CSV table of C-alpha atoms in Angstrom, one decimal:
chain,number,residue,atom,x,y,z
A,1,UNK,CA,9.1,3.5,-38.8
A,2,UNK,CA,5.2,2.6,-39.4
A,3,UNK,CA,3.3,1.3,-36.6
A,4,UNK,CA,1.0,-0.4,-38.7
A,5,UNK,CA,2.6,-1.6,-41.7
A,6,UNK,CA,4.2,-5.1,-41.2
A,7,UNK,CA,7.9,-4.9,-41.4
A,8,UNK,CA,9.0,-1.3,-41.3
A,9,UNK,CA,9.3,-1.3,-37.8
A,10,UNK,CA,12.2,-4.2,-37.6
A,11,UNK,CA,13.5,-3.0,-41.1
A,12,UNK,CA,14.4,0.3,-39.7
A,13,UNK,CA,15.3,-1.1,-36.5
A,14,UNK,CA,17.7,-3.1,-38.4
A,15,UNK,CA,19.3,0.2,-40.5
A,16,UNK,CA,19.8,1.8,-37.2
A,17,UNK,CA,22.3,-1.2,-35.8
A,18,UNK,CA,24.2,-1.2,-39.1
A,19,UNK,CA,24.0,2.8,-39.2
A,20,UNK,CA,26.3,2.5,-35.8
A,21,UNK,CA,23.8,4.5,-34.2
A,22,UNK,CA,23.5,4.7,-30.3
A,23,UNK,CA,21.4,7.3,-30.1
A,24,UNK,CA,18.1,7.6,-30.9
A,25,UNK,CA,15.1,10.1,-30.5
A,26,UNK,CA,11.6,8.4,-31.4
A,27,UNK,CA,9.7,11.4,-32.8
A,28,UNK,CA,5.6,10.6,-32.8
A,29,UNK,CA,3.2,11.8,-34.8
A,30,UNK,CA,0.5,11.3,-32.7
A,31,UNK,CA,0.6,14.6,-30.9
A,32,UNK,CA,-1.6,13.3,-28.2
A,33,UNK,CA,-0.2,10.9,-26.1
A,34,UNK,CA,-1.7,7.2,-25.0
A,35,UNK,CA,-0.7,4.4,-23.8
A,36,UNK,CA,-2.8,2.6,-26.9
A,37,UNK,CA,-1.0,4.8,-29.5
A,38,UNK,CA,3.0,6.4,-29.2
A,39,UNK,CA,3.1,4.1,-25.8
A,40,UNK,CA,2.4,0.8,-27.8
A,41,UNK,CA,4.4,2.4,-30.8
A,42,UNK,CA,7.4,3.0,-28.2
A,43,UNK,CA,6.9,-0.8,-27.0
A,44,UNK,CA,6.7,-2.3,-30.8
A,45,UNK,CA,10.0,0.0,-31.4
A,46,UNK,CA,11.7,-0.8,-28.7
A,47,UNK,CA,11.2,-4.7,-29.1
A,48,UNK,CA,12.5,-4.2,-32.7
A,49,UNK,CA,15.6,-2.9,-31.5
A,50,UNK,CA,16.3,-5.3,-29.3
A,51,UNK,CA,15.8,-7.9,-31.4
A,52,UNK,CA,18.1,-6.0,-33.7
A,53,UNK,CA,21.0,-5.7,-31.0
A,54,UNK,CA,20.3,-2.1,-30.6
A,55,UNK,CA,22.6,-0.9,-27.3
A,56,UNK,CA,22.1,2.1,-27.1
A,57,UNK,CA,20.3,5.2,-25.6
A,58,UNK,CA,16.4,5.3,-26.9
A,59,UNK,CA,14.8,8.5,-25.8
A,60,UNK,CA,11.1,9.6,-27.1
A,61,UNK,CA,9.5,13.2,-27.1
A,62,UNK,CA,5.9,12.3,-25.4
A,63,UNK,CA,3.2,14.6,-26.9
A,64,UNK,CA,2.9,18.3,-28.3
A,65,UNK,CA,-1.1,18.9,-28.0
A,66,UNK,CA,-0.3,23.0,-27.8
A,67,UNK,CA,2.8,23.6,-29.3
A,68,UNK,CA,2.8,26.6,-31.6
A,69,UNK,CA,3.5,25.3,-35.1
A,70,UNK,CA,1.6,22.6,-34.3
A,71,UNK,CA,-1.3,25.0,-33.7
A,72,UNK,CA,-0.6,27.3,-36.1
A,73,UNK,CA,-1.0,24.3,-38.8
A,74,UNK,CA,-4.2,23.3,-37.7
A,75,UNK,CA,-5.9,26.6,-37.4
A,76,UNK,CA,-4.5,27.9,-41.5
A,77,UNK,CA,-6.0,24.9,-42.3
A,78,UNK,CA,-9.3,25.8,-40.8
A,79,UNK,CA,-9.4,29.0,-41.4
A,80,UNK,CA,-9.0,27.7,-45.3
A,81,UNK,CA,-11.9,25.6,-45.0
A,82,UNK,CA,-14.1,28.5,-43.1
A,83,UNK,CA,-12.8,31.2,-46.0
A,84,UNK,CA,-14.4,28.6,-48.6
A,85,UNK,CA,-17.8,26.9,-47.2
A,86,UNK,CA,-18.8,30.7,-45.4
A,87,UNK,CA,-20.7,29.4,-42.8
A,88,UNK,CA,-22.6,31.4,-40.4
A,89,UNK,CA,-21.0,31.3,-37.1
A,90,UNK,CA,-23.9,31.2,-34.7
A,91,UNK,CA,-25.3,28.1,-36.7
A,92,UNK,CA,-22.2,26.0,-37.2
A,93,UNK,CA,-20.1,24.0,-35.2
A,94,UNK,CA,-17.1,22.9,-35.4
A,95,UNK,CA,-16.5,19.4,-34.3
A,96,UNK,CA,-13.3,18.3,-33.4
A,97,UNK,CA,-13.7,14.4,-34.0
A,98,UNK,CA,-10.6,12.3,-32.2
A,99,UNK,CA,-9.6,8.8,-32.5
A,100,UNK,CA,-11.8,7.1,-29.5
A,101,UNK,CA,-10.2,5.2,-26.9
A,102,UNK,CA,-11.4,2.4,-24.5
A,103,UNK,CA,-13.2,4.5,-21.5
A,104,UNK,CA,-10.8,2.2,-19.2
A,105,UNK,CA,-8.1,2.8,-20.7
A,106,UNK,CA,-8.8,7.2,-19.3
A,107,UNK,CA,-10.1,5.6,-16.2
A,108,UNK,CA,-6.5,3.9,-15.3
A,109,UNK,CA,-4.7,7.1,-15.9
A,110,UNK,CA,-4.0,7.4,-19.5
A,111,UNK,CA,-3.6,10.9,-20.0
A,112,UNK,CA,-5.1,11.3,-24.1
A,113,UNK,CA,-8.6,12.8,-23.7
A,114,UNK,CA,-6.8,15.8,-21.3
A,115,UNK,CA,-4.3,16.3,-24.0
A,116,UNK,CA,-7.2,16.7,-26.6
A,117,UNK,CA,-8.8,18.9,-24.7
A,118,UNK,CA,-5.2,21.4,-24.5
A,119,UNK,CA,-5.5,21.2,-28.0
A,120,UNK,CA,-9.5,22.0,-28.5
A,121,UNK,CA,-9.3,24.8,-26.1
A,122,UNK,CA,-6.0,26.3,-27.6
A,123,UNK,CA,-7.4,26.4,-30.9
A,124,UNK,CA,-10.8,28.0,-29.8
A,125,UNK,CA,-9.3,30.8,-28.7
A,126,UNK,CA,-8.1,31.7,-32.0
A,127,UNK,CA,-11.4,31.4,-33.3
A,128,UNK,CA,-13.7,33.3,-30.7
A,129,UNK,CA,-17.2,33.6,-31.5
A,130,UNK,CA,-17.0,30.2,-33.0
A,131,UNK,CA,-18.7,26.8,-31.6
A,132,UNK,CA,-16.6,24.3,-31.1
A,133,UNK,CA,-17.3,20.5,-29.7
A,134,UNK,CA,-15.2,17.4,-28.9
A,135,UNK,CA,-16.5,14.0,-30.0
A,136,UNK,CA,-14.8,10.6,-30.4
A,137,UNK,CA,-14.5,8.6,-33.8
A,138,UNK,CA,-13.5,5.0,-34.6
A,139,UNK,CA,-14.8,2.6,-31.4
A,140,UNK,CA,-14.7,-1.0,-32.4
A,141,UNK,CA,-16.4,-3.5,-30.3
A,142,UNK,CA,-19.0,-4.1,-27.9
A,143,UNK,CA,-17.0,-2.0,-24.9
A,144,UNK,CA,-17.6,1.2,-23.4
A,145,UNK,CA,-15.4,3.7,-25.5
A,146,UNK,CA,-14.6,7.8,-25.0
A,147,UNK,CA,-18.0,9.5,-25.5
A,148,UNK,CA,-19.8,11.3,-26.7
A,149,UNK,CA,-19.0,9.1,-29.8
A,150,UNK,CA,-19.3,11.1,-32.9
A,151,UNK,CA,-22.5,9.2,-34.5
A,152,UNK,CA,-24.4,10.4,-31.5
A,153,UNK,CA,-23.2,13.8,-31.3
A,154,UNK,CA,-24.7,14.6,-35.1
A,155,UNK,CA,-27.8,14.1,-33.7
A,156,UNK,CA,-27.6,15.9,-31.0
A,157,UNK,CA,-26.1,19.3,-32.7
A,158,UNK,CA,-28.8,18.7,-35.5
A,159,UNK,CA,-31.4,19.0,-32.2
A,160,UNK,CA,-29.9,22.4,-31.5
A,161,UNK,CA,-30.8,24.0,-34.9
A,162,UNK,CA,-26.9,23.5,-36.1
A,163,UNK,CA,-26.9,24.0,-39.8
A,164,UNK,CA,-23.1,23.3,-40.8
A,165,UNK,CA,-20.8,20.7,-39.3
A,166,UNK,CA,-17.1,21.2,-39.9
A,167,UNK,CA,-15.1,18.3,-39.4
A,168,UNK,CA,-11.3,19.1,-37.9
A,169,UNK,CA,-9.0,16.2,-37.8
A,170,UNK,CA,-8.1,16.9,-33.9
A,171,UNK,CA,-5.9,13.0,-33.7
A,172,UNK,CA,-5.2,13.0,-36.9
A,173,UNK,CA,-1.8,14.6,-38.5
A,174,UNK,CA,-2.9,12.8,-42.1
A,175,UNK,CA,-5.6,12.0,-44.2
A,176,UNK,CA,-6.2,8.4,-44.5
A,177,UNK,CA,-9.4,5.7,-43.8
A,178,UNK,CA,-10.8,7.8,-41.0
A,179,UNK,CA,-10.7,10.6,-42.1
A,180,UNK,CA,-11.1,10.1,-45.8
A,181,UNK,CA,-13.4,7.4,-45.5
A,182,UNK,CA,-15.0,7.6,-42.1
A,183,UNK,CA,-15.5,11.2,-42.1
A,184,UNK,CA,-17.2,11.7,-45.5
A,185,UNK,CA,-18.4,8.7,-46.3
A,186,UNK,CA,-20.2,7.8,-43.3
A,187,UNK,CA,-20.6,11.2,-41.4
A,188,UNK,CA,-21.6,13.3,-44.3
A,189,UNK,CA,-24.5,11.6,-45.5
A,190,UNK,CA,-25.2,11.6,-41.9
A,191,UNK,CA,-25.4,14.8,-42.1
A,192,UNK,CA,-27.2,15.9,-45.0
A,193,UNK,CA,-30.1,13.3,-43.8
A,194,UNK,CA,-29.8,15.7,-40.3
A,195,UNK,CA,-30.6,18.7,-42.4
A,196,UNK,CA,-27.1,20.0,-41.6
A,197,UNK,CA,-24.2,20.7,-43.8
A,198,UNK,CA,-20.7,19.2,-43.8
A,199,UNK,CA,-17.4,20.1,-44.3
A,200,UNK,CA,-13.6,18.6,-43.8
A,201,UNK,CA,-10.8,20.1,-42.6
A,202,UNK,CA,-7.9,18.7,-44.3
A,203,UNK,CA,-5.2,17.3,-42.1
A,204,UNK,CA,-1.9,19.0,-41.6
A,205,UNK,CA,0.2,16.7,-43.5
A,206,UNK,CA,3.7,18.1,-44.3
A,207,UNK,CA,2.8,21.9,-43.5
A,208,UNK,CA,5.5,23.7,-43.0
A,209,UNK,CA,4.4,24.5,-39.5
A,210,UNK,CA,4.3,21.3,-38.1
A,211,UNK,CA,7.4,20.0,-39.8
A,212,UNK,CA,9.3,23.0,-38.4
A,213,UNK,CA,7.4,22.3,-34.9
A,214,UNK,CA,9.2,18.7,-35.5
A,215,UNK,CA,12.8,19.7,-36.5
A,216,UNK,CA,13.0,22.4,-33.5
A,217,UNK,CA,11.9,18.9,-31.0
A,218,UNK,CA,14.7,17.4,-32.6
A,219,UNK,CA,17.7,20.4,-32.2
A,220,UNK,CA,16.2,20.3,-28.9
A,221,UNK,CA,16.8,17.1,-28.1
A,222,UNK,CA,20.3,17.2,-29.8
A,223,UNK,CA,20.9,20.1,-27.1
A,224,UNK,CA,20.0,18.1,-24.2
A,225,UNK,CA,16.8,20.1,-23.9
A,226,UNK,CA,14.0,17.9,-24.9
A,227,UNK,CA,13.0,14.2,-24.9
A,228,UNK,CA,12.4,11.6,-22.2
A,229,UNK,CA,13.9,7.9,-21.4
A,230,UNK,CA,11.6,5.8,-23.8
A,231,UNK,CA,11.1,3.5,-20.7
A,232,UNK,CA,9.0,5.8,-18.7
A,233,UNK,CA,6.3,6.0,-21.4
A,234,UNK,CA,6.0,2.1,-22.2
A,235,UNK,CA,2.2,1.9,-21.7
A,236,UNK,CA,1.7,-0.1,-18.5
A,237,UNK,CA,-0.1,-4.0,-18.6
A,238,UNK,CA,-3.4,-3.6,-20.4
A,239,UNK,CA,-3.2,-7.7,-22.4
A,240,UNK,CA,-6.5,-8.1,-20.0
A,241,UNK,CA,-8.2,-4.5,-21.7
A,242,UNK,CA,-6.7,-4.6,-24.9
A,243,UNK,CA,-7.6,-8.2,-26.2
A,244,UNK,CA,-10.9,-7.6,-24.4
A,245,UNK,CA,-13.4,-9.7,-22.5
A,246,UNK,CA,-15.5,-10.9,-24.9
A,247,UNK,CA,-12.9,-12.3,-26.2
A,248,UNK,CA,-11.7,-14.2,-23.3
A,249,UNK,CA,-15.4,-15.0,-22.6
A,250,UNK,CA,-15.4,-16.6,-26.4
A,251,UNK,CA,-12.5,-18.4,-26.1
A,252,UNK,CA,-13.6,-20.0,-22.3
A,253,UNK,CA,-17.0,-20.9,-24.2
A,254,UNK,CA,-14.9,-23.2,-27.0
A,255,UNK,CA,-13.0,-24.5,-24.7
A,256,UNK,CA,-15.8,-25.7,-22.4
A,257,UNK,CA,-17.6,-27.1,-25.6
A,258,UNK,CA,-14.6,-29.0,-26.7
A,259,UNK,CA,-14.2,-30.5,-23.2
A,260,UNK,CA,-18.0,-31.2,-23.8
A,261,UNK,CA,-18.0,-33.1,-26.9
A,262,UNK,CA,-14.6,-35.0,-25.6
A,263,UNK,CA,-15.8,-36.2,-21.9
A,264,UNK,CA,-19.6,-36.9,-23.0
């Protein structure tokens, strides 16, 4: 099921009633947890079912930000990318740019930039005498995202005589607009105009790694070994953060002007 294409959700939904099923592991591929990403993908999911007269058991594996394969994806595909631009480590870093998230969001307990961090600091130390950072892609709107947002943090590696950026995909499990798009078309010309040097990581995609990492989640679910009650990772109440206060604040604004124009 796609979070974000319209209809796959319910279509699937609606294969898993007439399958008999009853029941059902959600398997994310966000491998960070938040309530903005596999919590709203649980709540989409779960609504679908519903709707499709789904009775059974949902259960959902939350987050793998260290797991092994996962890891061991992630760093080939580095290593790949470090065997083919030959940077010099004391003049490179190598910036793990995330998916930003809405500074609140952190602030009322959502557990993603900790996760990050497992997975920055698990893959540094298979790459010692390396820099690495952690910056934040991706913010939309005029509130106070994760920083240090990844715009800023260019300049501020350029300022500390960095010669070679490499890009990993830390959020990201495929290539797609933000990485594809964001990354090198709006970061890379960034960077040559720094004076620095960029690179890409490519995403992990279907490496055999990570889709073994996935099938042993699943035999250990199927064993009783793995996996959680969807329910206890629905994201909590956030209509207030998520649609944004600007965008109450625009809405109160028409409203007065209407009752303006219609009392005066």
């Amino acid at each position: 099921a796609h979070r974000y294409l319209a209809g796959w959700c319910a279509r699937v939904a609606g294969e898993i009633v007439a399958a008999g099923v009853d029941d059902l592991l959600a398997l994310p591929l966000y491998p960070h947890y938040s309530y903005a990403t596999t919590g709203s993908a649980l709540q989409q999911l779960a609504a679908a079912l519903r709707a499709a007269g789904f009775a059974g058991r949902l259960s959902a594996l939350r987050s793998y930000p260290d797991a092994p394969g996962y890891l061991d994806a992630m760093a080939e595909r580095l290593r790949a990318t470090l065997s083919a631009a030959a940077p010099q480590p004391a003049a490179t870093v190598i910036l793990c740019s995330a998916h930003g998230l809405p500074a609140v969001y952190v602030e009322r307990g959502d557990p993603y930039r900790l996760e990050l961090y497992r997975t920055l600091e698990a893959l540094r130390g298979r790459f010692p005498g390396w820099r690495f950072a952690l910056s934040f892609q991706s913010r939309v709107g005029p509130a106070e995202w994760l920083r240090p947002y990844t715009d800023e943090m260019l300049k501020e590696l350029a300022g500390q005589a960095t010669r070679t950026v490499v890009f990993v995909p830390l959020s990201f499990v495929n290539d797609h607009l933000e990485t594809l798009y964001e990354v090198e078309r709006l970061y890379f010309p960034m960077c040559r105009e720094l004076g620095m040097t960029p690179h890409r990581v490519a995403a992990i995609e279907h490496h055999p790694a990570f889709i073994e990492t996935l099938a042993a989640y699943a035999r250990a679910w199927d064993a009783g070994r793995a996996g959680v009650p969807a329910a206890e990772l629905l994201p909590p109440d956030q209509h207030w953060r998520r649609v944004g206060r600007w965008s109450w604040l625009a809405w109160a604004l028409a409203l007065l002007g209407v009752l303006w124009l219609a009392f005066c």
